[in-house]
Amino acid sequence: MNIFLDILFVALVVYFIFAIRRSMKMSSASVALIEKYENDKDNPQLIEDIFAAINSDVLLSRIVKSHNATPKDISRLHAKLMKWGDFRKYNRYIPITSFFNVRTLEYLLEHKNDDAKSLTQKMMNHFHF
């Protein structure tokens, strides 16, 4: 029984380490994009960079594939989030950070036809703005 618990403990520690590593990687990618495009928010390269970053992550790419999302979808959602959420709080910026979280990306792609205000409010509530 002790061997089983030891193996379970090691497995949980390994899972925790990989989950934290993935979270830190996505957070740093998000912050890098926020800083890079802080003064150039309408640059079309931003959408391509967001799409490339979320497709490089295992969990986020599954969501993108399950919703058949395209850069055009990301662009439309980004424009909606820019309308009501174009401000930064520390290292969070709703029009960018929202795409780097599993729950928020899932919500955005499921509700991509909703109005801009309700989408932005949902994202602001999630990120505690």
CSV table of C-alpha atoms in Angstrom, one decimal:
chain,number,residue,atom,x,y,z
A,1,MET,CA,0.0,0.0,0.0
A,2,ASN,CA,2.8,2.4,0.8
A,3,ILE,CA,4.4,1.8,-2.6
A,4,PHE,CA,1.1,2.7,-4.3
A,5,LEU,CA,0.8,5.9,-2.3
A,6,ASP,CA,4.4,6.8,-3.1
A,7,ILE,CA,3.8,6.3,-6.8
A,8,LEU,CA,0.6,8.3,-6.6
A,9,PHE,CA,2.4,11.1,-4.8
A,10,VAL,CA,5.2,11.2,-7.3
A,11,ALA,CA,2.7,11.3,-10.2
A,12,LEU,CA,0.8,14.2,-8.6
A,13,VAL,CA,4.0,16.1,-8.1
A,14,VAL,CA,5.0,15.6,-11.7
A,15,TYR,CA,1.6,16.6,-12.9
A,16,PHE,CA,1.7,19.7,-10.7
A,17,ILE,CA,5.1,20.7,-12.1
A,18,PHE,CA,4.0,20.3,-15.7
A,19,ALA,CA,0.8,22.2,-15.0
A,20,ILE,CA,2.7,25.1,-13.4
A,21,ARG,CA,5.2,25.1,-16.2
A,22,ARG,CA,2.5,25.3,-18.8
A,23,SER,CA,0.7,28.1,-16.9
A,24,MET,CA,3.9,30.1,-16.6
A,25,LYS,CA,4.6,29.7,-20.3
A,26,MET,CA,1.2,30.9,-21.3
A,27,SER,CA,1.4,33.8,-18.9
A,28,SER,CA,4.7,34.9,-20.1
A,29,ALA,CA,3.5,34.6,-23.8
A,30,SER,CA,0.5,36.8,-22.9
A,31,VAL,CA,2.6,39.4,-21.1
A,32,ALA,CA,5.1,39.5,-24.0
A,33,LEU,CA,2.3,40.2,-26.5
A,34,ILE,CA,0.8,42.8,-24.2
A,35,GLU,CA,4.1,44.6,-24.0
A,36,LYS,CA,5.0,44.2,-27.7
A,37,TYR,CA,1.6,45.6,-28.9
A,38,GLU,CA,0.9,48.1,-26.1
A,39,ASN,CA,1.4,51.0,-28.5
A,40,ASP,CA,0.3,49.3,-31.7
A,41,LYS,CA,-3.0,47.7,-30.8
A,42,ASP,CA,-4.4,47.6,-34.3
A,43,ASN,CA,-1.5,45.8,-35.8
A,44,PRO,CA,-2.8,42.7,-37.8
A,45,GLN,CA,0.3,40.8,-36.7
A,46,LEU,CA,-1.1,40.7,-33.2
A,47,ILE,CA,-3.9,38.3,-34.3
A,48,GLU,CA,-1.5,36.0,-36.0
A,49,ASP,CA,0.8,36.0,-32.9
A,50,ILE,CA,-2.2,35.2,-30.6
A,51,PHE,CA,-3.4,32.4,-33.0
A,52,ALA,CA,0.2,30.9,-33.2
A,53,ALA,CA,0.6,31.1,-29.4
A,54,ILE,CA,-2.7,29.4,-28.6
A,55,ASN,CA,-2.0,26.7,-31.2
A,56,SER,CA,1.4,26.0,-29.7
A,57,ASP,CA,-0.3,25.0,-26.4
A,58,VAL,CA,-1.7,21.5,-26.0
A,59,LEU,CA,-4.9,22.5,-24.1
A,60,LEU,CA,-5.7,25.7,-26.0
A,61,SER,CA,-5.1,24.0,-29.4
A,62,ARG,CA,-7.6,21.3,-28.5
A,63,ILE,CA,-10.2,24.1,-27.9
A,64,VAL,CA,-9.3,25.8,-31.1
A,65,LYS,CA,-9.6,22.6,-33.1
A,66,SER,CA,-12.9,21.5,-31.4
A,67,HIS,CA,-14.5,24.9,-32.4
A,68,ASN,CA,-12.8,25.0,-35.8
A,69,ALA,CA,-11.6,28.5,-34.9
A,70,THR,CA,-9.7,30.5,-37.5
A,71,PRO,CA,-7.6,33.7,-37.2
A,72,LYS,CA,-10.7,35.5,-38.5
A,73,ASP,CA,-12.7,34.3,-35.4
A,74,ILE,CA,-9.9,35.5,-33.1
A,75,SER,CA,-9.9,38.8,-34.9
A,76,ARG,CA,-13.6,39.3,-34.5
A,77,LEU,CA,-13.5,38.4,-30.9
A,78,HIS,CA,-10.5,40.6,-30.3
A,79,ALA,CA,-12.4,43.5,-31.9
A,80,LYS,CA,-15.3,42.9,-29.6
A,81,LEU,CA,-13.1,42.8,-26.5
A,82,MET,CA,-11.3,46.0,-27.6
A,83,LYS,CA,-14.6,47.9,-27.8
A,84,TRP,CA,-15.3,47.7,-24.0
A,85,GLY,CA,-12.1,46.3,-22.4
A,86,ASP,CA,-9.3,48.4,-23.9
A,87,PHE,CA,-7.4,49.0,-20.7
A,88,ARG,CA,-4.6,47.3,-18.8
A,89,LYS,CA,-4.4,46.2,-15.2
A,90,TYR,CA,-1.0,45.0,-14.2
A,91,ASN,CA,-0.1,42.1,-16.6
A,92,ARG,CA,-3.7,41.6,-17.7
A,93,TYR,CA,-5.2,43.1,-20.8
A,94,ILE,CA,-8.6,41.7,-21.6
A,95,PRO,CA,-8.3,41.7,-25.5
A,96,ILE,CA,-5.1,39.6,-25.2
A,97,THR,CA,-5.2,37.7,-21.9
A,98,SER,CA,-8.6,36.2,-22.6
A,99,PHE,CA,-7.2,34.0,-25.3
A,100,PHE,CA,-4.6,32.4,-23.1
A,101,ASN,CA,-6.8,30.8,-20.5
A,102,VAL,CA,-8.6,27.5,-21.1
A,103,ARG,CA,-12.0,28.6,-19.6
A,104,THR,CA,-12.1,32.0,-21.2
A,105,LEU,CA,-11.0,30.8,-24.6
A,106,GLU,CA,-13.7,28.1,-24.5
A,107,TYR,CA,-16.3,30.7,-23.4
A,108,LEU,CA,-15.3,33.1,-26.2
A,109,LEU,CA,-15.5,30.5,-28.9
A,110,GLU,CA,-18.8,29.1,-27.7
A,111,HIS,CA,-20.3,32.6,-27.5
A,112,LYS,CA,-18.5,34.3,-30.4
A,113,ASN,CA,-21.8,35.7,-31.7
A,114,ASP,CA,-22.7,37.4,-28.4
A,115,ASP,CA,-22.6,41.2,-28.2
A,116,ALA,CA,-19.3,42.9,-27.3
A,117,LYS,CA,-20.4,44.2,-23.9
A,118,SER,CA,-21.5,40.9,-22.5
A,119,LEU,CA,-18.4,39.1,-23.6
A,120,THR,CA,-16.2,41.8,-22.1
A,121,GLN,CA,-18.1,41.8,-18.8
A,122,LYS,CA,-17.7,38.0,-18.6
A,123,MET,CA,-13.9,38.3,-19.2
A,124,MET,CA,-13.6,41.2,-16.7
A,125,ASN,CA,-15.4,39.1,-14.1
A,126,HIS,CA,-13.1,36.2,-14.7
A,127,PHE,CA,-10.0,38.2,-14.4
A,128,HIS,CA,-11.3,40.2,-11.4
A,129,PHE,CA,-11.3,43.7,-13.0
